[in-house]
XYZ file of C-alpha atoms in Angstrom:
514
model
C 39.044 -29.143 4.821
C 35.361 -29.143 5.721
C 33.472 -26.136 4.394
C 31.617 -23.984 6.901
C 28.379 -22.013 6.729
C 27.030 -19.496 9.221
C 23.240 -19.248 9.330
C 21.306 -16.519 11.174
C 17.850 -15.738 9.817
C 14.735 -13.916 10.997
C 12.658 -15.351 8.154
C 13.003 -19.080 8.758
C 11.113 -20.131 5.635
C 12.723 -23.324 4.340
C 15.772 -22.995 6.578
C 15.545 -26.438 8.211
C 15.448 -28.388 4.936
C 18.137 -26.130 3.449
C 20.446 -26.643 6.428
C 19.885 -30.399 6.400
C 20.956 -30.580 2.751
C 24.045 -28.465 3.466
C 25.087 -30.988 6.104
C 24.508 -33.832 3.634
C 26.706 -32.037 1.102
C 29.445 -31.746 3.727
C 29.092 -28.341 5.383
C 29.704 -27.640 9.059
C 27.042 -25.258 10.396
C 27.379 -22.332 12.811
C 24.305 -20.507 14.050
C 22.835 -18.077 16.591
C 19.754 -17.564 18.754
C 16.440 -18.649 17.315
C 18.011 -20.115 14.189
C 20.277 -22.364 16.257
C 17.273 -23.489 18.283
C 15.254 -24.332 15.158
C 18.095 -26.373 13.656
C 18.976 -28.104 16.918
C 15.345 -29.101 17.525
C 15.314 -30.579 14.007
C 18.333 -32.742 15.002
C 20.627 -31.009 12.524
C 24.301 -30.894 13.622
C 25.065 -27.229 14.360
C 27.531 -25.291 16.498
C 26.434 -22.332 18.582
C 28.437 -19.236 17.623
C 29.939 -18.926 21.117
C 31.478 -22.403 20.664
C 33.432 -20.973 17.744
C 34.345 -17.600 19.254
C 34.856 -18.725 22.846
C 32.912 -15.602 23.806
C 29.312 -15.619 25.091
C 26.402 -13.590 23.760
C 26.265 -10.339 25.731
C 24.116 -7.217 26.096
C 20.773 -9.012 25.653
C 22.005 -10.670 22.473
C 23.145 -7.429 20.849
C 26.663 -8.864 20.455
C 26.816 -12.390 19.038
C 28.699 -12.553 15.751
C 30.804 -9.373 15.985
C 34.052 -11.249 16.545
C 37.350 -11.667 14.593
C 36.927 -15.443 14.429
C 33.660 -14.892 12.527
C 34.520 -11.877 10.392
C 38.061 -13.035 9.768
C 36.633 -16.310 8.461
C 34.287 -14.410 6.140
C 36.702 -11.735 4.898
C 39.830 -13.867 4.459
C 41.080 -14.446 0.923
C 42.932 -17.445 -0.500
C 46.281 -15.677 -0.243
C 49.430 -16.897 1.492
C 49.498 -13.800 3.692
C 45.896 -14.273 4.827
C 46.363 -17.995 5.414
C 49.420 -17.342 7.585
C 47.511 -14.788 9.678
C 44.546 -17.142 10.000
C 46.737 -20.000 11.210
C 48.469 -17.706 13.696
C 45.140 -16.477 15.127
C 43.125 -19.685 14.962
C 40.719 -18.413 12.283
C 38.956 -20.848 9.951
C 37.336 -20.031 6.620
C 33.585 -19.443 6.419
C 32.429 -20.216 2.886
C 28.687 -19.560 3.021
C 26.799 -16.790 4.840
C 23.016 -17.202 5.083
C 21.492 -14.165 6.777
C 18.299 -12.158 6.605
C 17.738 -9.261 8.923
C 15.560 -8.354 11.904
C 12.030 -7.553 10.647
C 12.273 -3.756 10.884
C 9.807 -3.187 8.033
C 7.179 -5.424 9.607
C 7.771 -3.880 13.034
C 7.175 -0.253 12.031
C 4.125 -1.278 9.979
C 2.381 -2.573 13.117
C -0.310 -0.242 14.495
C 0.857 1.594 17.619
C 4.428 0.304 17.554
C 6.633 2.149 20.050
C 9.867 3.902 19.151
C 11.733 1.604 21.560
C 10.395 -1.538 19.881
C 11.345 -0.196 16.468
C 14.901 0.554 17.603
C 15.332 -2.921 19.094
C 14.529 -4.350 15.663
C 17.494 -2.644 14.026
C 19.927 -5.403 13.093
C 23.656 -4.733 13.530
C 25.466 -8.058 13.370
C 23.427 -9.345 10.438
C 24.172 -6.493 8.010
C 27.823 -6.592 9.045
C 28.124 -10.258 8.082
C 26.154 -9.727 4.876
C 28.354 -6.828 3.758
C 31.532 -8.706 4.645
C 30.445 -11.760 2.660
C 29.267 -9.665 -0.291
C 32.568 -7.771 -0.365
C 34.456 -11.068 -0.415
C 32.179 -12.711 -2.991
C 35.270 -13.813 -4.886
C 35.406 -16.651 -2.362
C 32.247 -16.469 -0.215
C 28.620 -17.085 -1.175
C 26.038 -14.876 0.556
C 22.291 -15.585 0.626
C 19.727 -13.070 1.932
C 16.587 -14.459 0.302
C 15.047 -17.899 1.002
C 14.097 -18.074 -2.674
C 17.805 -18.564 -3.465
C 18.197 -21.702 -1.336
C 17.254 -24.247 -3.977
C 19.312 -22.539 -6.681
C 22.448 -22.663 -4.516
C 21.810 -26.248 -3.427
C 21.379 -27.286 -7.042
C 24.818 -26.041 -8.113
C 26.446 -27.400 -4.956
C 25.001 -30.845 -5.664
C 26.030 -30.835 -9.315
C 29.360 -28.974 -9.298
C 30.360 -28.928 -5.643
C 30.843 -25.162 -5.735
C 28.947 -21.955 -6.492
C 30.123 -20.377 -9.763
C 31.687 -16.903 -9.703
C 28.885 -15.315 -11.721
C 26.254 -16.522 -9.285
C 28.308 -15.354 -6.294
C 28.567 -11.900 -7.860
C 24.811 -11.753 -8.499
C 24.038 -12.861 -4.947
C 26.485 -10.235 -3.638
C 24.679 -7.512 -5.590
C 21.386 -8.721 -4.133
C 22.939 -8.658 -0.651
C 24.159 -5.064 -0.959
C 20.736 -4.060 -2.285
C 19.180 -5.805 0.728
C 21.305 -3.928 3.280
C 20.973 -0.612 1.415
C 17.184 -0.918 1.456
C 17.315 -1.819 5.135
C 19.410 1.254 5.956
C 17.178 3.547 3.883
C 14.176 2.238 5.771
C 15.776 2.896 9.159
C 17.057 6.335 8.160
C 13.640 7.362 6.878
C 11.952 6.163 10.055
C 14.371 8.054 12.317
C 14.120 11.226 10.242
C 10.352 11.193 10.624
C 10.758 11.029 14.395
C 12.881 14.196 14.290
C 11.030 16.329 11.796
C 7.967 18.387 12.644
C 4.977 16.804 10.878
C 4.560 19.808 8.571
C 8.050 19.705 7.039
C 9.438 17.745 4.113
C 12.707 15.789 4.280
C 15.750 17.290 2.596
C 16.402 13.921 0.954
C 13.525 11.860 -0.361
C 13.789 8.149 0.383
C 11.279 5.734 -1.075
C 11.903 2.123 -0.129
C 9.775 -0.325 -2.062
C 9.998 -3.945 -3.115
C 8.813 -5.390 -6.399
C 5.798 -7.618 -5.936
C 5.184 -8.504 -9.559
C 5.723 -7.458 -13.135
C 2.447 -6.556 -14.811
C 1.391 -7.640 -18.291
C 1.733 -4.039 -19.451
C 1.129 -0.505 -18.245
C -1.689 1.896 -18.952
C -1.387 0.858 -22.594
C 0.025 -2.319 -24.195
C 3.153 -0.527 -25.433
C 4.157 0.418 -21.855
C 5.973 -1.945 -19.478
C 4.894 -1.867 -15.816
C 5.460 -3.447 -12.403
C 3.888 -3.208 -8.950
C 5.993 -2.358 -5.886
C 4.957 -2.344 -2.236
C 6.079 0.516 -0.029
C 8.140 -0.745 2.897
C 5.894 1.172 5.313
C 2.533 0.059 3.954
C 0.337 -0.714 6.948
C -2.943 -2.474 7.640
C -5.787 -1.109 5.529
C -3.572 -0.079 2.620
C -4.347 -1.515 -0.762
C -0.800 -2.802 -1.270
C -1.141 -5.103 1.741
C -4.364 -6.617 0.451
C -4.771 -10.136 -0.905
C -6.229 -11.376 -4.180
C -8.501 -14.366 -3.593
C -9.319 -15.339 -7.162
C -9.387 -14.184 -10.756
C -7.003 -13.054 -13.463
C -3.756 -11.256 -12.711
C -4.324 -7.618 -11.769
C -3.413 -5.060 -14.411
C -1.871 -1.607 -14.048
C -5.241 0.025 -14.696
C -6.911 -2.319 -12.193
C -4.542 -1.110 -9.461
C -5.209 2.546 -10.293
C -8.990 2.103 -10.217
C -8.875 -0.122 -7.127
C -6.962 2.584 -5.297
C -9.603 5.175 -6.188
C -12.446 2.857 -5.174
C -10.928 1.855 -1.844
C -10.069 5.421 -0.823
C -13.609 6.542 -1.594
C -15.495 3.797 0.229
C -13.314 4.272 3.318
C -14.791 7.757 3.715
C -17.930 6.204 5.194
C -18.479 4.622 8.589
C -21.905 3.331 7.545
C -22.254 0.487 5.045
C -21.349 1.789 1.579
C -20.506 0.669 -1.949
C -18.716 2.504 -4.760
C -18.462 1.612 -8.452
C -15.473 3.134 -10.244
C -14.532 3.572 -13.906
C -11.307 5.318 -14.946
C -10.792 6.462 -11.318
C -14.128 8.307 -11.219
C -17.229 7.088 -9.348
C -20.177 6.212 -11.530
C -22.253 5.223 -8.529
C -21.853 5.522 -4.755
C -24.466 4.617 -2.160
C -25.045 3.839 1.489
C -27.391 1.108 2.668
C -28.372 -1.031 5.620
C -26.704 -4.019 3.943
C -24.026 -4.481 1.253
C -26.762 -5.598 -1.143
C -28.825 -2.460 -0.585
C -25.759 -0.242 -0.993
C -24.681 -2.074 -4.156
C -28.091 -1.981 -5.835
C -28.435 1.750 -5.146
C -24.922 2.445 -6.452
C -25.611 0.417 -9.591
C -28.907 2.215 -10.194
C -27.074 5.553 -10.223
C -25.448 4.752 -13.592
C -26.139 1.213 -14.873
C -24.462 1.826 -18.234
C -21.122 3.024 -16.864
C -21.057 0.338 -14.161
C -20.392 -2.383 -16.759
C -16.828 -3.657 -16.356
C -16.188 -1.417 -13.359
C -14.373 -1.834 -10.071
C -16.594 -2.197 -6.980
C -15.503 -1.495 -3.415
C -17.417 -2.284 -0.212
C -16.554 -1.232 3.334
C -18.367 -4.255 4.761
C -18.006 -8.014 4.321
C -19.716 -9.161 1.121
C -22.418 -11.660 2.103
C -24.492 -14.264 0.276
C -27.297 -11.959 -0.848
C -24.885 -9.398 -2.235
C -22.805 -12.051 -4.023
C -25.917 -13.439 -5.728
C -26.603 -9.994 -7.197
C -22.974 -9.338 -8.139
C -22.609 -12.560 -10.124
C -25.324 -11.445 -12.563
C -23.183 -8.645 -14.011
C -19.675 -8.190 -15.400
C -17.101 -6.473 -13.208
C -13.312 -6.428 -13.264
C -12.601 -6.388 -9.516
C -14.567 -6.485 -6.260
C -12.785 -5.152 -3.171
C -14.007 -5.654 0.395
C -12.723 -6.156 3.943
C -13.678 -9.803 3.373
C -16.109 -12.168 1.642
C -18.209 -14.701 3.521
C -17.466 -18.358 2.634
C -20.848 -18.585 0.908
C -20.159 -15.415 -1.091
C -16.787 -16.761 -2.218
C -18.414 -19.993 -3.339
C -21.055 -18.115 -5.331
C -18.519 -15.843 -7.038
C -15.993 -18.627 -7.682
C -17.938 -19.601 -10.812
C -16.797 -16.309 -12.390
C -13.197 -17.423 -12.811
C -11.967 -14.172 -14.387
C -13.497 -11.971 -11.684
C -10.869 -10.707 -9.273
C -11.817 -10.738 -5.585
C -9.554 -8.634 -3.400
C -9.521 -8.394 0.400
C -8.168 -5.374 2.290
C -8.189 -4.836 6.046
C -10.408 -1.857 6.742
C -7.689 0.102 8.537
C -8.264 3.659 9.631
C -8.850 6.700 7.438
C -5.866 9.026 7.642
C -3.401 6.241 8.516
C -2.339 5.658 4.932
C 1.375 5.212 4.214
C 3.708 7.912 5.519
C 1.397 10.830 4.849
C 2.757 11.879 1.461
C 1.478 11.656 -2.102
C 4.147 11.360 -4.794
C 3.749 12.464 -8.418
C 6.474 12.349 -11.016
C 7.217 15.115 -13.480
C 9.903 14.892 -16.114
C 13.161 14.734 -14.182
C 11.682 15.161 -10.712
C 9.013 14.486 -8.122
C 6.222 16.473 -6.541
C 5.392 15.573 -2.954
C 2.346 16.677 -1.001
C 0.376 15.663 2.058
C -2.519 13.270 1.635
C -5.855 15.114 1.428
C -7.250 13.607 4.608
C -10.905 13.647 5.527
C -13.364 16.444 4.885
C -14.434 19.545 6.776
C -16.796 18.557 9.627
C -20.359 19.770 9.177
C -20.035 21.692 12.449
C -17.473 23.964 10.750
C -19.549 24.736 7.668
C -20.773 28.274 7.060
C -24.417 28.798 6.066
C -24.159 31.718 3.637
C -27.691 32.044 2.232
C -30.948 33.315 3.687
C -32.356 29.790 3.476
C -30.668 27.624 6.126
C -30.236 23.840 5.891
C -32.151 21.435 8.089
C -30.466 18.458 9.756
C -31.809 16.307 6.925
C -30.265 18.668 4.370
C -26.897 18.518 6.129
C -26.846 14.712 6.034
C -27.375 14.738 2.265
C -24.881 17.540 1.664
C -22.246 15.772 3.755
C -22.773 12.587 1.737
C -22.269 14.436 -1.559
C -19.303 16.381 -0.166
C -17.433 13.214 0.847
C -17.831 11.853 -2.676
C -16.940 14.925 -4.727
C -13.481 14.885 -3.140
C -12.814 11.668 -5.106
C -13.936 12.946 -8.513
C -11.506 14.423 -11.061
C -11.694 18.213 -11.180
C -13.690 20.112 -12.191
C -15.946 17.889 -10.099
C -19.678 18.010 -9.444
C -21.817 15.438 -7.633
C -25.617 15.413 -7.501
C -27.039 13.153 -4.803
C -29.891 12.459 -2.457
C -29.404 11.321 1.128
C -28.001 7.889 0.294
C -26.823 7.671 -3.310
C -25.358 9.604 -6.173
C -27.699 10.664 -8.953
C -25.225 12.264 -11.329
C -21.473 12.879 -11.550
C -19.724 15.494 -13.660
C -15.981 14.866 -13.855
C -12.875 16.304 -15.443
C -14.394 19.147 -17.450
C -12.361 22.227 -18.285
C -15.074 24.552 -16.976
C -17.235 24.069 -13.910
C -20.570 24.756 -15.542
C -19.788 21.958 -18.019
C -19.451 19.474 -15.145
C -22.671 20.830 -13.622
C -24.570 20.216 -16.864
C -23.233 16.647 -17.162
C -24.168 15.777 -13.567
C -27.637 17.300 -13.891
C -28.269 15.623 -17.239
C -27.328 12.267 -15.740
C -29.579 12.834 -12.731
C -32.537 13.818 -14.935
C -35.820 14.322 -13.093
C -34.248 12.956 -9.901
C -32.321 16.232 -9.584
C -35.520 17.937 -8.453
C -35.173 18.360 -4.689
C -31.667 16.851 -4.684
C -28.297 18.193 -3.522
C -25.198 19.349 -5.379
C -21.542 19.353 -4.276
C -18.648 21.115 -5.993
C -14.980 20.375 -5.251
C -14.019 24.044 -5.718
C -15.702 27.447 -5.775
C -18.086 28.647 -8.463
C -16.454 31.489 -10.399
C -19.774 32.706 -11.826
C -23.483 32.414 -10.960
C -24.201 30.414 -14.152
C -23.761 27.043 -12.410
C -26.191 28.091 -9.674
C -28.769 29.056 -12.280
C -28.349 25.691 -14.051
C -28.823 23.890 -10.740
C -31.941 25.896 -9.911
C -33.522 25.092 -13.279
C -33.078 21.383 -12.497
C -34.695 21.815 -9.070
C -31.584 21.402 -6.873
C -32.492 22.231 -3.272
C -29.074 22.909 -1.733
C -25.425 23.321 -2.719
C -22.209 22.642 -0.803
C -18.960 24.195 -2.022
C -15.707 25.555 -0.559
C -16.285 29.208 -1.389
C -13.328 31.497 -1.943
C -14.121 33.087 -5.298
C -13.763 36.831 -5.812
C -17.374 36.586 -7.021
C -18.709 34.757 -3.954
C -21.152 37.592 -3.285
C -22.635 37.295 -6.776
C -22.928 33.515 -6.399
C -24.616 33.838 -2.990
C -26.938 36.520 -4.361
C -27.983 34.159 -7.167
C -28.713 31.388 -4.655
C -30.827 33.781 -2.562
C -32.669 35.039 -5.620
C -33.452 31.463 -6.618
C -34.505 30.505 -3.065
C -31.709 27.917 -2.697
C -29.612 26.797 0.254
C -25.841 27.190 0.013
C -23.113 26.270 2.497
C -19.360 26.926 2.421
C -16.878 24.361 3.750
C -13.800 26.583 3.297
C -11.777 23.592 2.105
C -11.107 22.810 -1.540
C -10.673 19.260 -2.872
C -9.067 19.537 -6.303
C -7.953 16.240 -7.799
C -5.810 16.268 -10.928
């Protein structure tokens, strides 16, 4: 008896050559819709599913394979009872099911996708066939991943059959495939129902392994990188590495920090990151100008850092970049000339990310693990607009002051708390990160800025609990300070700023980062 395979795939990678080899091995093929068309146009013998069922596709193609002659052929066992029922009802065995599902993940990741379009990309017949074949893996082989085609063909050529152990493994992969698909759909629908300020009762994270990493944060830790099923344009996970060594766990962490920071700016900007903290951030008319200013902020720490640009890296910028050692350079793109220039640095990783839109990152949640559980919070989106700031001192800021304060304020959000940034209008001068007391971070940032702190601007991610930080800033010549406010000692802090003839503004929004 001739073996039969049913093939219905959305991802048609390699399907024509795979199907042709199945025919050569001796399989009869059944197919549907676009898959049938692809095989037929390639002159591969294939039967349309309605030829087998005697029933046409109906309801705009929603019902094609949901028929006893298909599912009976998949679910039937090699038992006398089943064979008698099959003969009585005209059912023939189906031995191989090759199915991958409607592209629901890709559909909901598209910008502006409608609810109706998303729903139409929920597969019904495909998962039903996959589950039926996986349940009956004692007899039936199920394939949901094009990467399995050659492996299955190899054993069919050599042994004429797929061994039981392989069928079981492919069945497990199939159930994982449909389970992930259902989790993705359920999560999408739940988000349509829930108010945006509520958290789901059940947390569903659907992600697919992209690669195993050499090791984790340290060599004794194993690690892997997974992509969230809902990662959209402009997210780091959907970026592309153009050259260089394999990315490490620490590279991914630092790249994430760099990309989130540089996306804060609409004007051309560059950020250099070490251990998730910025050592230099600057704006410029060109990528080169922004890069050189960012580098000048802390040349020592920049060595071996991660650089992110929010503009295409051009020839002039690439010429400057190649003179120094960096781990990764991230940008919306690199010009052909820039890629050629940087290609000589074979270990340097170049990474391209679509610019996307700030605030459109993932599903809106940040996940952190604690022992035995997860913490979930909203993404800290954007910063308080300057128009909503409160001018709390006798000295009021000019428009020029506000530009510089806004620049520093956007950066301090991305520094580990307690966080202090000293800056001028276009670049950082000093960064104080991760200290256990705020005045300690102030001293570090001012020390790094040196004489450049005179007339500069200072941003703090949270309120000042005491006037001591204000006094330190005044001694260094800081002109103006931006901070959230909210301390029980705000009056004392404001009084110190007035006494020292400084400008201070409150944003009324804190930006802790742990």
